[in-house]
Amino acid sequence: MIQEHYQKAIKFAGEKHSKQNVPGSEANYLLHLSNVAMEVLVAYQNKPNFDLVFAIQLALLHDTLEDTDTTFEVLTNEFGLAIAKGVQALTKDETLATKRERMQDSLRRINTLEKEVGLVKLADRITNLQQPPSTWKPDKIKAYAEETVLIAETLRGKNEYLHNRLLKKIETYKKYVK
Ligand code: NI
């Protein structure tokens, strides 16, 4: 049952991210995670051609390795190896020098796994592509827009609905790029 998987994953994520807010917001990080899960659910409602139980768990857990003290071993024990590998691919390698290298490396690893992993990356960026915080400089906004184009191009085959949705969001975001 998807409901039990959802509840287990969001409880785990809620405890792990309990001290973390959405950047530039008073809201707890669960806001971001539930928005990504929502995008996955709407994509499935549009076309049920992927493993929803797998994708929804990835959506809720996708930042546990990057942002919390969760280990690969704990994720494997709690949710299985496929989930742990998916979350790991969605995690940037901080030993790489530049943001661009980190994203290219993550996308390369995402592409070796199930399509649901790439689908969650599309949903993640759709969720994040909003009006930039006032603290962001024009260069940062431009780099974020370019990075998003790279994500959309690299993961275009993972889910048609989310890919098209991301393309529309990229168009909307252009008004912030100076
Ligand atoms: Ni995210």
Coordinates of N, CA, C and O and ligand atoms in Angstrom, one line a residue:
M1 N 0.8 -1.2 0.0 CA 0.0 0.0 0.0 C 0.9 1.3 0.0 O 1.8 1.4 0.8
I2 N 0.6 2.2 -0.9 CA 1.4 3.4 -1.0 C 1.2 4.2 0.3 O 2.2 4.9 0.7
Q3 N 0.1 4.2 0.9 CA -0.1 5.1 2.1 C 0.9 4.8 3.2 O 1.4 5.7 3.8
E4 N 1.1 3.5 3.4 CA 2.0 3.1 4.5 C 3.5 3.5 4.1 O 4.2 4.0 5.0
H5 N 3.8 3.3 2.9 CA 5.2 3.7 2.4 C 5.4 5.2 2.6 O 6.4 5.7 3.0
Y6 N 4.3 5.9 2.2 CA 4.4 7.4 2.3 C 4.6 7.8 3.7 O 5.4 8.7 4.0
Q7 N 3.7 7.3 4.6 CA 3.8 7.7 6.0 C 5.1 7.4 6.7 O 5.7 8.2 7.4
K8 N 5.7 6.2 6.3 CA 7.0 5.8 6.9 C 8.1 6.7 6.4 O 8.9 7.2 7.2
A9 N 8.0 7.0 5.1 CA 9.1 7.9 4.5 C 9.0 9.3 5.0 O 10.0 10.0 5.3
I10 N 7.8 9.9 5.1 CA 7.7 11.3 5.5 C 8.0 11.4 7.0 O 8.5 12.4 7.5
K11 N 7.7 10.4 7.8 CA 8.0 10.4 9.3 C 9.6 10.4 9.4 O 10.1 11.2 10.2
F12 N 10.2 9.5 8.7 CA 11.7 9.5 8.7 C 12.3 10.8 8.3 O 13.1 11.4 9.0
A13 N 11.8 11.3 7.2 CA 12.3 12.6 6.7 C 12.0 13.8 7.6 O 12.8 14.6 7.9
G14 N 10.8 13.7 8.2 CA 10.4 14.8 9.1 C 11.3 14.8 10.4 O 11.7 15.9 10.8
E15 N 11.7 13.7 10.8 CA 12.6 13.6 12.0 C 14.0 14.0 11.6 O 14.6 14.8 12.3
K16 N 14.5 13.6 10.5 CA 15.8 13.9 10.0 C 16.0 15.4 9.7 O 17.0 16.0 10.0
H17 N 15.0 16.0 9.1 CA 15.1 17.4 8.6 C 14.5 18.3 9.7 O 14.2 19.5 9.4
S18 N 14.2 17.9 10.9 CA 13.4 18.6 11.9 C 14.0 20.0 12.2 O 13.2 21.0 12.5
K19 N 15.3 20.2 12.1 CA 15.9 21.5 12.4 C 16.1 22.3 11.1 O 16.7 23.4 11.2
Q20 N 15.6 21.9 10.0 CA 16.0 22.5 8.7 C 14.7 23.2 8.2 O 13.6 22.7 8.1
N21 N 14.9 24.5 7.7 CA 13.9 25.2 7.1 C 14.1 25.3 5.6 O 15.2 25.1 5.1
V22 N 13.1 25.6 4.8 CA 13.2 25.9 3.4 C 14.0 27.2 3.4 O 13.7 28.2 4.1
P23 N 15.1 27.3 2.6 CA 15.9 28.5 2.5 C 15.1 29.8 2.2 O 14.2 29.7 1.4
G24 N 15.3 30.8 3.0 CA 14.6 32.0 2.8 C 13.1 32.0 3.3 O 12.3 32.8 2.9
S25 N 12.8 31.0 4.2 CA 11.4 30.8 4.6 C 11.4 30.4 6.1 O 12.4 29.9 6.6
E26 N 10.3 30.6 6.8 CA 10.1 30.2 8.1 C 9.6 28.7 8.2 O 9.5 28.1 9.2
A27 N 9.3 28.2 7.0 CA 8.6 26.9 6.9 C 9.6 25.8 7.1 O 10.8 25.9 6.6
N28 N 9.2 24.7 7.8 CA 10.1 23.6 7.9 C 10.3 22.9 6.5 O 9.6 23.1 5.6
Y29 N 11.4 22.2 6.4 CA 11.9 21.6 5.2 C 10.8 20.6 4.6 O 10.9 20.3 3.4
L30 N 9.9 20.1 5.4 CA 8.9 19.2 4.9 C 8.1 19.9 3.9 O 7.5 19.2 3.0
L31 N 8.0 21.2 3.9 CA 7.3 21.9 2.8 C 7.9 21.6 1.5 O 7.1 21.2 0.5
H32 N 9.2 21.6 1.3 CA 9.8 21.3 0.1 C 9.6 19.8 -0.3 O 9.2 19.5 -1.4
L33 N 9.7 18.9 0.7 CA 9.6 17.5 0.4 C 8.2 17.1 0.0 O 8.0 16.3 -0.9
S34 N 7.2 17.7 0.7 CA 5.8 17.4 0.3 C 5.5 18.0 -1.0 O 4.6 17.4 -1.8
N35 N 6.0 19.1 -1.4 CA 5.8 19.7 -2.7 C 6.4 18.8 -3.8 O 5.8 18.6 -4.9
V36 N 7.6 18.2 -3.6 CA 8.1 17.3 -4.6 C 7.3 16.0 -4.7 O 7.0 15.5 -5.8
A37 N 6.8 15.5 -3.6 CA 5.9 14.3 -3.6 C 4.6 14.7 -4.3 O 4.1 13.8 -5.1
M38 N 4.1 15.9 -4.1 CA 2.9 16.3 -4.8 C 3.1 16.3 -6.4 O 2.2 15.8 -7.1
E39 N 4.2 16.8 -6.8 CA 4.5 16.8 -8.3 C 4.5 15.4 -8.8 O 4.0 15.1 -9.9
V40 N 5.1 14.5 -8.0 CA 5.2 13.1 -8.5 C 3.7 12.5 -8.6 O 3.4 11.8 -9.5
L41 N 2.9 12.8 -7.6 CA 1.5 12.3 -7.6 C 0.7 12.8 -8.8 O 0.0 12.1 -9.4
V42 N 0.9 14.1 -9.1 CA 0.2 14.7 -10.2 C 0.7 14.1 -11.5 O -0.1 13.8 -12.4
A43 N 2.0 13.9 -11.6 CA 2.5 13.2 -12.8 C 1.9 11.8 -13.0 O 1.6 11.4 -14.1
Y44 N 1.8 11.1 -11.9 CA 1.2 9.8 -12.0 C -0.3 9.8 -12.3 O -0.8 9.0 -13.1
Q45 N -1.0 10.8 -11.8 CA -2.4 11.0 -12.2 C -2.5 11.3 -13.7 O -3.5 10.8 -14.3
N46 N -1.5 12.0 -14.2 CA -1.6 12.3 -15.6 C -1.3 11.1 -16.5 O -2.0 10.9 -17.5
K47 N -0.3 10.3 -16.1 CA 0.0 9.0 -16.8 C 0.7 8.1 -15.8 O 1.8 8.3 -15.4
P48 N 0.0 7.0 -15.5 CA 0.5 6.0 -14.5 C 1.5 5.0 -15.1 O 1.3 3.8 -15.1
N49 N 2.6 5.6 -15.6 CA 3.5 4.7 -16.3 C 4.9 4.6 -15.6 O 5.9 4.4 -16.2
F50 N 4.8 4.7 -14.3 CA 6.1 4.5 -13.5 C 5.7 3.9 -12.1 O 4.5 3.8 -11.8
D51 N 6.7 3.5 -11.4 CA 6.5 2.9 -10.1 C 6.3 4.0 -9.0 O 7.2 4.6 -8.6
L52 N 5.0 4.2 -8.7 CA 4.7 5.3 -7.8 C 5.2 5.1 -6.4 O 5.7 6.1 -5.7
V53 N 5.2 3.9 -5.9 CA 5.6 3.6 -4.5 C 7.1 4.0 -4.4 O 7.6 4.6 -3.4
F54 N 7.9 3.5 -5.4 CA 9.3 3.8 -5.5 C 9.6 5.3 -5.6 O 10.3 5.9 -4.8
A55 N 8.9 6.0 -6.5 CA 9.1 7.4 -6.7 C 8.7 8.3 -5.6 O 9.4 9.3 -5.2
I56 N 7.6 7.9 -4.9 CA 7.1 8.8 -3.8 C 8.1 8.7 -2.6 O 8.4 9.7 -1.9
Q57 N 8.7 7.5 -2.4 CA 9.7 7.4 -1.3 C 10.9 8.2 -1.6 O 11.5 8.9 -0.8
L58 N 11.4 8.1 -2.9 CA 12.5 8.9 -3.3 C 12.3 10.4 -3.1 O 13.1 11.1 -2.7
A59 N 11.1 10.8 -3.5 CA 10.7 12.2 -3.4 C 10.9 12.7 -1.9 O 11.4 13.7 -1.6
L60 N 10.3 11.9 -1.0 CA 10.4 12.3 0.4 C 11.7 12.2 1.1 O 12.0 12.9 2.0
L61 N 12.5 11.3 0.5 CA 13.8 11.0 1.2 C 15.0 11.6 0.4 O 16.2 11.5 0.8
H62 N 14.8 12.4 -0.7 CA 15.8 12.7 -1.7 C 16.9 13.6 -1.1 O 18.0 13.6 -1.6
D63 N 16.7 14.3 0.0 CA 17.7 15.2 0.6 C 18.3 14.6 1.9 O 19.0 15.4 2.6
T64 N 17.9 13.4 2.3 CA 18.3 12.9 3.6 C 19.9 12.7 3.7 O 20.5 12.9 4.7
L65 N 20.5 12.3 2.6 CA 21.9 12.1 2.6 C 22.6 13.4 2.5 O 23.7 13.6 3.1
E66 N 22.1 14.3 1.7 CA 22.8 15.6 1.4 C 22.7 16.5 2.6 O 23.6 17.2 2.9
D67 N 21.6 16.5 3.3 CA 21.3 17.6 4.3 C 21.2 17.1 5.8 O 21.1 17.9 6.7
T68 N 21.2 15.8 6.0 CA 21.1 15.3 7.4 C 22.2 14.3 7.7 O 23.0 13.9 6.8
D69 N 22.2 13.8 8.9 CA 23.2 12.8 9.3 C 22.9 11.4 8.9 O 23.5 10.4 9.3
T70 N 21.8 11.2 8.1 CA 21.4 9.9 7.6 C 22.6 9.2 6.8 O 23.2 9.9 6.0
T71 N 22.8 7.9 7.0 CA 23.8 7.2 6.2 C 23.2 6.3 5.2 O 22.0 6.0 5.3
F72 N 24.0 6.0 4.2 CA 23.6 5.1 3.1 C 23.1 3.7 3.7 O 22.1 3.2 3.3
E73 N 23.8 3.3 4.8 CA 23.5 2.0 5.4 C 22.1 2.1 6.1 O 21.3 1.1 6.0
V74 N 21.8 3.2 6.8 CA 20.5 3.3 7.4 C 19.4 3.4 6.4 O 18.4 2.7 6.5
L75 N 19.6 4.1 5.3 CA 18.6 4.2 4.3 C 18.3 2.8 3.7 O 17.2 2.4 3.4
T76 N 19.4 2.0 3.5 CA 19.3 0.7 2.9 C 18.5 -0.2 3.8 O 17.6 -0.9 3.4
N77 N 18.8 -0.2 5.1 CA 18.1 -1.0 6.1 C 16.7 -0.6 6.2 O 15.8 -1.5 6.3
E78 N 16.4 0.7 6.2 CA 15.0 1.1 6.4 C 14.1 1.0 5.1 O 12.9 0.7 5.2
F79 N 14.7 1.3 4.0 CA 13.9 1.4 2.7 C 14.4 0.6 1.6 O 13.8 0.6 0.5
G80 N 15.5 -0.1 1.7 CA 16.0 -1.0 0.7 C 17.1 -0.3 -0.2 O 17.3 0.9 -0.2
L81 N 17.8 -1.2 -0.9 CA 19.0 -0.7 -1.6 C 18.7 0.2 -2.8 O 19.4 1.2 -3.1
A82 N 17.6 -0.1 -3.5 CA 17.2 0.7 -4.7 C 17.0 2.2 -4.3 O 17.4 3.1 -4.9
I83 N 16.3 2.3 -3.1 CA 16.0 3.7 -2.6 C 17.3 4.4 -2.2 O 17.5 5.5 -2.5
A84 N 18.1 3.6 -1.5 CA 19.4 4.2 -1.0 C 20.3 4.6 -2.2 O 20.8 5.7 -2.2
K85 N 20.3 3.8 -3.2 CA 21.1 4.2 -4.4 C 20.5 5.4 -5.1 O 21.3 6.2 -5.6
G86 N 19.2 5.4 -5.2 CA 18.6 6.6 -5.8 C 18.8 7.9 -5.1 O 19.2 8.9 -5.7
V87 N 18.7 7.8 -3.8 CA 19.0 9.0 -3.0 C 20.4 9.4 -3.1 O 20.8 10.6 -3.2
Q88 N 21.3 8.4 -3.2 CA 22.7 8.7 -3.3 C 23.0 9.4 -4.7 O 23.8 10.4 -4.7
A89 N 22.4 9.0 -5.7 CA 22.5 9.6 -7.0 C 22.0 11.1 -7.0 O 22.5 11.9 -7.7
L90 N 21.0 11.3 -6.2 CA 20.4 12.6 -6.1 C 21.2 13.6 -5.1 O 20.8 14.7 -4.9
T91 N 22.3 13.0 -4.6 CA 23.1 13.8 -3.6 C 24.4 14.3 -4.3 O 25.0 13.5 -5.0
K92 N 24.7 15.6 -4.2 CA 25.9 16.1 -4.8 C 27.1 15.6 -4.1 O 27.1 15.4 -2.9
D93 N 28.2 15.4 -4.9 CA 29.5 15.0 -4.4 C 30.2 16.3 -4.0 O 30.7 17.0 -4.9
E94 N 30.3 16.5 -2.7 CA 30.9 17.8 -2.3 C 32.4 17.9 -2.5 O 33.0 18.9 -2.3
T95 N 33.0 16.8 -2.8 CA 34.5 16.8 -3.1 C 34.8 17.4 -4.5 O 35.9 17.8 -4.7
L96 N 33.8 17.5 -5.3 CA 34.0 18.1 -6.6 C 34.1 19.6 -6.5 O 33.4 20.2 -5.6
A97 N 34.9 20.3 -7.3 CA 35.2 21.7 -7.1 C 34.1 22.7 -7.3 O 33.8 23.6 -6.5
T98 N 33.4 22.5 -8.4 CA 32.4 23.5 -8.8 C 31.0 23.0 -8.8 O 30.7 21.8 -8.9
K99 N 30.0 23.9 -8.7 CA 28.6 23.6 -8.7 C 28.2 22.8 -9.9 O 27.4 21.9 -9.9
R100 N 28.8 23.3 -11.1 CA 28.5 22.7 -12.4 C 29.0 21.3 -12.4 O 28.2 20.4 -12.9
E101 N 30.2 21.0 -11.9 CA 30.7 19.7 -11.9 C 29.8 18.7 -11.1 O 29.6 17.6 -11.4
R102 N 29.4 19.3 -9.9 CA 28.6 18.5 -9.0 C 27.3 18.1 -9.6 O 26.8 17.0 -9.5
M103 N 26.7 19.0 -10.3 CA 25.4 18.7 -11.0 C 25.6 17.7 -12.1 O 24.8 16.8 -12.3
Q104 N 26.6 18.0 -12.9 CA 26.9 17.1 -14.1 C 27.1 15.6 -13.6 O 26.6 14.7 -14.1
D105 N 27.9 15.5 -12.5 CA 28.2 14.2 -11.9 C 26.9 13.6 -11.4 O 26.7 12.4 -11.6
S106 N 26.1 14.3 -10.7 CA 24.9 13.8 -10.1 C 24.0 13.3 -11.3 O 23.4 12.2 -11.2
L107 N 23.8 14.1 -12.3 CA 23.0 13.7 -13.4 C 23.5 12.5 -14.1 O 22.7 11.6 -14.6
R108 N 24.8 12.4 -14.2 CA 25.4 11.2 -14.8 C 25.0 9.9 -14.0 O 24.6 8.9 -14.6
R109 N 25.1 10.0 -12.7 CA 24.8 8.9 -11.8 C 23.3 8.6 -11.9 O 22.8 7.5 -11.9
I110 N 22.4 9.7 -11.9 CA 21.0 9.5 -12.0 C 20.6 8.7 -13.3 O 19.8 7.8 -13.3
N111 N 21.3 9.0 -14.4 CA 21.1 8.4 -15.6 C 21.4 6.9 -15.7 O 21.0 6.2 -16.6
T112 N 22.2 6.4 -14.7 CA 22.5 4.9 -14.7 C 21.4 4.2 -14.0 O 21.5 2.9 -14.0
L113 N 20.5 4.8 -13.3 CA 19.5 4.2 -12.5 C 18.1 4.2 -13.1 O 17.9 4.7 -14.2
E114 N 17.1 3.7 -12.3 CA 15.7 3.6 -12.8 C 15.2 5.0 -13.2 O 15.6 6.0 -12.6
K115 N 14.2 5.1 -14.1 CA 13.7 6.4 -14.6 C 13.1 7.2 -13.4 O 13.0 8.4 -13.5
E116 N 12.6 6.5 -12.4 CA 12.0 7.2 -11.3 C 12.9 8.2 -10.6 O 12.5 9.2 -10.0
V117 N 14.2 7.8 -10.6 CA 15.2 8.7 -10.0 C 15.3 10.0 -10.7 O 15.3 11.1 -10.1
G118 N 15.4 10.0 -12.0 CA 15.4 11.2 -12.8 C 14.1 12.0 -12.8 O 14.1 13.2 -12.7
L119 N 13.0 11.2 -12.7 CA 11.7 11.8 -12.5 C 11.6 12.7 -11.3 O 11.1 13.8 -11.3
V120 N 12.2 12.2 -10.2 CA 12.2 12.9 -8.9 C 13.1 14.2 -9.0 O 12.7 15.2 -8.5
K121 N 14.2 14.1 -9.8 CA 15.0 15.2 -10.0 C 14.2 16.3 -10.8 O 14.3 17.5 -10.4
L122 N 13.5 15.9 -11.8 CA 12.6 16.9 -12.5 C 11.6 17.6 -11.5 O 11.5 18.8 -11.5
A123 N 11.0 16.7 -10.7 CA 10.0 17.2 -9.7 C 10.7 18.2 -8.7 O 10.1 19.2 -8.3
D124 N 11.9 17.8 -8.3 CA 12.6 18.7 -7.3 C 12.9 20.0 -7.9 O 12.6 21.1 -7.3
R125 N 13.4 20.1 -9.2 CA 13.7 21.4 -9.8 C 12.4 22.2 -10.1 O 12.4 23.4 -10.0
I126 N 11.4 21.5 -10.5 CA 10.1 22.2 -10.7 C 9.7 23.0 -9.4 O 9.3 24.1 -9.4
T127 N 9.8 22.2 -8.3 CA 9.5 22.8 -7.0 C 10.4 24.0 -6.6 O 9.9 25.0 -6.0
N128 N 11.6 23.9 -7.0 CA 12.6 24.9 -6.5 C 12.6 26.1 -7.5 O 13.1 27.2 -7.1
L129 N 12.1 26.0 -8.7 CA 12.2 27.1 -9.6 C 11.1 28.1 -9.4 O 10.1 28.1 -10.1
Q130 N 11.3 28.9 -8.4 CA 10.3 30.0 -8.0 C 11.1 31.3 -8.0 O 12.3 31.4 -8.3
Q131 N 10.3 32.3 -7.7 CA 11.0 33.7 -7.6 C 12.2 33.6 -6.8 O 12.1 33.2 -5.6
P132 N 13.4 34.0 -7.3 CA 14.6 33.9 -6.5 C 14.6 34.8 -5.3 O 14.0 35.8 -5.3
P133 N 15.2 34.3 -4.2 CA 15.4 35.2 -3.0 C 16.0 36.5 -3.3 O 16.9 36.5 -4.2
S134 N 15.7 37.5 -2.6 CA 16.2 38.9 -2.9 C 17.7 38.9 -2.7 O 18.4 39.8 -3.3
T135 N 18.3 38.0 -2.0 CA 19.7 38.0 -1.7 C 20.5 37.5 -2.9 O 21.7 37.6 -3.0
W136 N 19.8 36.8 -3.9 CA 20.5 36.2 -5.0 C 21.0 37.3 -6.0 O 20.2 38.1 -6.5
K137 N 22.3 37.3 -6.4 CA 22.8 38.2 -7.4 C 22.5 37.7 -8.8 O 22.2 36.5 -9.0
P138 N 22.5 38.6 -9.7 CA 22.1 38.3 -11.1 C 22.9 37.1 -11.7 O 22.4 36.2 -12.3
D139 N 24.2 37.0 -11.3 CA 25.0 35.8 -11.8 C 24.5 34.5 -11.3 O 24.5 33.5 -12.0
K140 N 24.1 34.5 -10.0 CA 23.6 33.3 -9.4 C 22.3 32.9 -10.0 O 22.0 31.7 -10.3
I141 N 21.4 33.8 -10.3 CA 20.1 33.6 -10.9 C 20.4 33.0 -12.3 O 19.7 32.0 -12.7
K142 N 21.3 33.6 -13.1 CA 21.6 33.1 -14.4 C 22.1 31.7 -14.4 O 21.7 30.9 -15.2
A143 N 23.0 31.4 -13.5 CA 23.6 30.1 -13.4 C 22.6 29.1 -13.0 O 22.6 27.9 -13.5
Y144 N 21.6 29.5 -12.1 CA 20.5 28.5 -11.7 C 19.6 28.2 -12.9 O 19.2 27.1 -13.1
A145 N 19.4 29.3 -13.7 CA 18.6 29.1 -14.9 C 19.3 28.1 -15.9 O 18.7 27.2 -16.5
E146 N 20.6 28.3 -16.1 CA 21.4 27.5 -17.0 C 21.4 26.0 -16.5 O 21.3 25.1 -17.3
E147 N 21.6 25.9 -15.2 CA 21.6 24.6 -14.6 C 20.3 23.8 -14.8 O 20.3 22.6 -15.1
T148 N 19.2 24.6 -14.7 CA 17.9 24.0 -14.9 C 17.7 23.5 -16.4 O 17.1 22.4 -16.6
V149 N 18.2 24.3 -17.3 CA 18.2 23.8 -18.7 C 18.9 22.5 -18.9 O 18.5 21.6 -19.6
L150 N 20.1 22.4 -18.2 CA 20.9 21.2 -18.3 C 20.1 20.0 -17.7 O 20.1 18.9 -18.3
I151 N 19.4 20.2 -16.6 CA 18.6 19.2 -16.0 C 17.5 18.7 -16.9 O 17.3 17.5 -17.1
A152 N 16.8 19.7 -17.5 CA 15.7 19.4 -18.4 C 16.2 18.6 -19.6 O 15.5 17.6 -20.0
E153 N 17.3 19.0 -20.2 CA 17.8 18.4 -21.4 C 18.3 16.9 -21.0 O 18.0 16.0 -21.8
T154 N 19.0 16.8 -19.9 CA 19.6 15.5 -19.6 C 18.5 14.5 -19.2 O 18.7 13.3 -19.5
L155 N 17.4 15.0 -18.6 CA 16.4 14.0 -18.0 C 15.1 14.1 -18.8 O 14.1 13.6 -18.3
R156 N 15.2 14.5 -20.1 CA 14.0 14.7 -20.8 C 13.2 13.4 -21.0 O 12.0 13.4 -21.1
G157 N 13.9 12.3 -21.1 CA 13.2 11.0 -21.4 C 12.6 10.4 -20.1 O 12.0 9.3 -20.2
K158 N 12.8 11.0 -19.0 CA 12.4 10.3 -17.7 C 10.9 10.4 -17.5 O 10.3 9.5 -16.9
N159 N 10.3 11.5 -17.8 CA 8.8 11.7 -17.7 C 8.3 12.9 -18.5 O 8.8 14.0 -18.2
E160 N 7.5 12.6 -19.5 CA 7.1 13.6 -20.4 C 6.3 14.7 -19.7 O 6.6 15.9 -20.0
Y161 N 5.4 14.4 -18.9 CA 4.6 15.4 -18.2 C 5.5 16.4 -17.4 O 5.3 17.6 -17.5
L162 N 6.4 15.8 -16.6 CA 7.2 16.7 -15.7 C 8.2 17.4 -16.6 O 8.6 18.6 -16.2
H163 N 8.7 16.8 -17.6 CA 9.7 17.5 -18.5 C 9.0 18.8 -19.1 O 9.6 19.9 -19.1
N164 N 7.8 18.6 -19.6 CA 7.1 19.7 -20.2 C 6.8 20.8 -19.2 O 6.8 22.0 -19.4
R165 N 6.4 20.3 -18.0 CA 6.1 21.3 -16.9 C 7.4 22.1 -16.5 O 7.3 23.3 -16.3
L166 N 8.5 21.4 -16.5 CA 9.8 22.1 -16.2 C 10.1 23.1 -17.3 O 10.6 24.2 -17.0
L167 N 9.9 22.7 -18.6 CA 10.1 23.7 -19.7 C 9.3 24.9 -19.5 O 9.8 26.1 -19.8
K168 N 8.1 24.8 -19.1 CA 7.2 26.0 -18.9 C 7.7 26.8 -17.8 O 7.7 28.1 -17.9
K169 N 8.2 26.2 -16.7 CA 8.7 26.9 -15.6 C 10.0 27.7 -16.0 O 10.3 28.8 -15.5
I170 N 10.8 27.1 -16.8 CA 12.0 27.7 -17.3 C 11.6 29.0 -18.1 O 12.3 30.1 -17.9
E171 N 10.6 29.0 -18.9 CA 10.1 30.1 -19.6 C 9.7 31.2 -18.6 O 10.1 32.4 -18.8
T172 N 8.9 30.9 -17.6 CA 8.5 31.8 -16.6 C 9.7 32.4 -15.8 O 9.7 33.6 -15.5
Y173 N 10.7 31.6 -15.6 CA 11.8 32.1 -14.8 C 12.7 33.1 -15.5 O 13.4 33.9 -14.9
K174 N 12.6 33.1 -16.9 CA 13.4 34.0 -17.7 C 13.2 35.5 -17.3 O 14.1 36.3 -17.5
K175 N 12.1 35.8 -16.7 CA 11.9 37.3 -16.3 C 12.8 37.7 -15.2 O 13.0 38.9 -15.0
Y176 N 13.3 36.7 -14.5 CA 14.2 37.0 -13.4 C 15.7 37.1 -13.8 O 16.6 37.5 -13.0
V177 N 16.0 36.6 -15.0 CA 17.4 36.5 -15.5 C 17.7 37.9 -16.2 O 17.1 38.2 -17.1
K178 N 18.7 38.5 -15.6 CA 19.1 39.8 -16.1 C 20.4 39.7 -16.9 O 21.3 39.0 -16.6
Ligands
NI1 NI 15.2 19.0 -3.1

